[in-house]
Amino acid sequence: QVHLVESGGGLVQTGGSLRLSCVASGRALSTYAMGWFRQAPGKEREFVATISGGGATTYYADIVKSRFTISRDNAKNTLYLQMNNLEPEDTAVYFCAVSVKFGTSNLASEVKFWGQGIQVSVSS
């Protein structure tokens, strides 16, 4: 079993930045893809970004591609999401996710482990 704990969320003004972290325990995850999803009130959970096990390959949702950066430190079993130039539309609960295959790690249905989620709120 894998336990994922997110941190770094909060309230920020439009144009501000936040850095989310996700610490994993229970298993070394260097061979697993990891990623971030988000869910706004009344909306379905949506893909944000994903990174391959070794960290060499990343993939982003178009709406965040130029503003967010995903990275990981396998020595620390930690995943990060640097979010810059935040917009009110980025307000959501953000979830850390672990998937078996990078090729399908943008699909919520393929996620093997989820974090509990952390709130990110962007004021206008």
mmCIF file of C-alpha atoms in Angstrom:
data_model
loop_
_atom_site.group_PDB
_atom_site.id
_atom_site.type_symbol
_atom_site.label_atom_id
_atom_site.label_comp_id
_atom_site.label_asym_id
_atom_site.label_seq_id
_atom_site.Cartn_x
_atom_site.Cartn_y
_atom_site.Cartn_z
ATOM 1 C CA GLN A 1 0.000 0.000 0.000
ATOM 2 C CA VAL A 2 1.118 3.558 -0.733
ATOM 3 C CA HIS A 3 0.258 6.569 1.413
ATOM 4 C CA LEU A 4 0.408 9.997 -0.229
ATOM 5 C CA VAL A 5 0.333 13.283 1.690
ATOM 6 C CA GLU A 6 0.049 16.618 -0.091
ATOM 7 C CA SER A 7 1.154 19.971 1.314
ATOM 8 C CA GLY A 8 1.745 23.528 0.147
ATOM 9 C CA GLY A 9 -1.764 24.570 -0.745
ATOM 10 C CA GLY A 10 -3.487 27.729 0.415
ATOM 11 C CA LEU A 11 -4.925 31.064 -0.666
ATOM 12 C CA VAL A 12 -3.096 33.268 -3.148
ATOM 13 C CA GLN A 13 -3.976 36.280 -5.284
ATOM 14 C CA THR A 14 -4.236 36.193 -9.052
ATOM 15 C CA GLY A 15 -0.784 36.092 -10.572
ATOM 16 C CA GLY A 16 0.756 34.520 -7.487
ATOM 17 C CA SER A 17 2.604 31.244 -7.070
ATOM 18 C CA LEU A 18 2.374 28.117 -4.973
ATOM 19 C CA ARG A 19 4.442 24.960 -4.772
ATOM 20 C CA LEU A 20 2.666 21.723 -3.935
ATOM 21 C CA SER A 21 4.516 18.740 -2.520
ATOM 22 C CA CYS A 22 3.445 15.123 -2.217
ATOM 23 C CA VAL A 23 5.389 12.781 0.028
ATOM 24 C CA ALA A 24 4.906 9.076 -0.567
ATOM 25 C CA SER A 25 5.439 6.299 1.920
ATOM 26 C CA GLY A 26 5.034 2.556 1.901
ATOM 27 C CA ARG A 27 6.870 1.827 -1.323
ATOM 28 C CA ALA A 28 9.642 3.272 -3.477
ATOM 29 C CA LEU A 29 7.960 4.846 -6.496
ATOM 30 C CA SER A 30 10.836 5.375 -8.904
ATOM 31 C CA THR A 31 9.316 2.939 -11.414
ATOM 32 C CA TYR A 32 5.850 4.492 -11.253
ATOM 33 C CA ALA A 33 4.471 7.503 -13.047
ATOM 34 C CA MET A 34 3.145 10.190 -10.751
ATOM 35 C CA GLY A 35 0.936 13.145 -11.392
ATOM 36 C CA TRP A 36 -1.496 15.788 -10.252
ATOM 37 C CA PHE A 37 -5.226 16.059 -10.796
ATOM 38 C CA ARG A 38 -7.646 18.681 -9.553
ATOM 39 C CA GLN A 39 -11.336 18.971 -8.835
ATOM 40 C CA ALA A 40 -13.290 22.201 -8.603
ATOM 41 C CA PRO A 41 -16.690 22.360 -6.866
ATOM 42 C CA GLY A 42 -19.398 20.855 -9.043
ATOM 43 C CA LYS A 43 -16.925 19.637 -11.648
ATOM 44 C CA GLU A 44 -15.298 16.335 -12.493
ATOM 45 C CA ARG A 45 -11.741 15.562 -11.474
ATOM 46 C CA GLU A 46 -9.400 16.657 -14.250
ATOM 47 C CA PHE A 47 -5.832 15.907 -15.235
ATOM 48 C CA VAL A 48 -3.176 18.574 -14.572
ATOM 49 C CA ALA A 49 0.299 17.084 -15.126
ATOM 50 C CA THR A 50 2.233 13.830 -15.010
ATOM 51 C CA ILE A 51 5.863 12.725 -14.895
ATOM 52 C CA SER A 52 7.561 9.450 -15.734
ATOM 53 C CA GLY A 53 9.230 7.264 -13.123
ATOM 54 C CA GLY A 54 12.720 8.547 -13.780
ATOM 55 C CA GLY A 55 11.548 12.127 -14.201
ATOM 56 C CA ALA A 56 12.761 12.534 -17.778
ATOM 57 C CA THR A 57 9.361 12.886 -19.412
ATOM 58 C CA THR A 58 6.473 15.156 -18.503
ATOM 59 C CA TYR A 59 3.041 15.870 -19.912
ATOM 60 C CA TYR A 60 0.659 18.723 -19.099
ATOM 61 C CA ALA A 61 -2.923 19.703 -19.650
ATOM 62 C CA ASP A 62 -3.028 22.505 -22.192
ATOM 63 C CA ILE A 63 -4.584 24.935 -19.727
ATOM 64 C CA VAL A 64 -1.583 24.783 -17.369
ATOM 65 C CA LYS A 65 1.275 23.956 -19.760
ATOM 66 C CA SER A 66 2.981 27.346 -19.750
ATOM 67 C CA ARG A 67 2.419 28.045 -16.048
ATOM 68 C CA PHE A 68 2.915 24.822 -14.073
ATOM 69 C CA THR A 69 6.002 22.619 -13.718
ATOM 70 C CA ILE A 70 5.954 19.071 -12.391
ATOM 71 C CA SER A 71 9.062 17.459 -10.930
ATOM 72 C CA ARG A 72 10.051 14.649 -8.596
ATOM 73 C CA ASP A 73 12.854 13.656 -6.250
ATOM 74 C CA ASN A 74 12.945 9.880 -6.085
ATOM 75 C CA ALA A 75 15.548 9.896 -3.326
ATOM 76 C CA LYS A 76 12.951 11.650 -1.174
ATOM 77 C CA ASN A 77 9.948 9.843 -2.675
ATOM 78 C CA THR A 78 8.457 13.276 -3.268
ATOM 79 C CA LEU A 79 6.497 14.837 -6.109
ATOM 80 C CA TYR A 80 6.221 18.580 -6.711
ATOM 81 C CA LEU A 81 4.040 20.972 -8.666
ATOM 82 C CA GLN A 82 5.274 24.527 -9.108
ATOM 83 C CA MET A 83 2.336 26.721 -10.038
ATOM 84 C CA ASN A 84 3.009 30.213 -11.366
ATOM 85 C CA ASN A 85 0.753 32.981 -12.640
ATOM 86 C CA LEU A 86 -2.222 31.432 -10.896
ATOM 87 C CA GLU A 87 -5.745 32.337 -12.025
ATOM 88 C CA PRO A 88 -9.092 32.093 -10.212
ATOM 89 C CA GLU A 89 -9.950 29.212 -12.575
ATOM 90 C CA ASP A 90 -7.135 27.220 -10.921
ATOM 91 C CA THR A 91 -9.101 27.117 -7.667
ATOM 92 C CA ALA A 92 -9.661 23.456 -6.815
ATOM 93 C CA VAL A 93 -8.673 20.583 -4.588
ATOM 94 C CA TYR A 94 -5.427 19.176 -5.967
ATOM 95 C CA PHE A 95 -4.716 15.457 -5.739
ATOM 96 C CA CYS A 96 -1.424 13.614 -5.954
ATOM 97 C CA ALA A 97 -1.664 10.385 -7.965
ATOM 98 C CA VAL A 98 0.391 7.272 -8.689
ATOM 99 C CA SER A 99 -0.081 5.286 -11.876
ATOM 100 C CA VAL A 100 1.587 2.168 -13.218
ATOM 101 C CA LYS A 101 2.188 3.384 -16.772
ATOM 102 C CA PHE A 102 3.215 6.869 -17.878
ATOM 103 C CA GLY A 103 1.335 6.452 -21.146
ATOM 104 C CA THR A 104 -2.016 6.344 -19.366
ATOM 105 C CA SER A 105 -1.177 8.372 -16.268
ATOM 106 C CA ASN A 106 -3.274 11.289 -17.507
ATOM 107 C CA LEU A 107 -6.397 9.168 -16.997
ATOM 108 C CA ALA A 108 -8.069 9.217 -13.587
ATOM 109 C CA SER A 109 -9.355 5.706 -14.224
ATOM 110 C CA GLU A 110 -5.758 4.432 -14.433
ATOM 111 C CA VAL A 111 -4.615 5.926 -11.120
ATOM 112 C CA LYS A 112 -3.588 3.262 -8.634
ATOM 113 C CA PHE A 113 -3.155 5.421 -5.523
ATOM 114 C CA TRP A 114 -4.584 8.824 -4.596
ATOM 115 C CA GLY A 115 -3.626 11.397 -2.006
ATOM 116 C CA GLN A 116 -6.299 12.947 0.190
ATOM 117 C CA GLY A 117 -6.183 16.253 -1.670
ATOM 118 C CA ILE A 118 -5.254 19.806 -0.743
ATOM 119 C CA GLN A 119 -7.120 23.057 -1.353
ATOM 120 C CA VAL A 120 -5.724 25.737 -3.644
ATOM 121 C CA SER A 121 -7.705 28.967 -3.797
ATOM 122 C CA VAL A 122 -6.923 31.904 -6.056
ATOM 123 C CA SER A 123 -8.630 35.224 -5.384
ATOM 124 C CA SER A 124 -9.347 37.769 -8.111
#
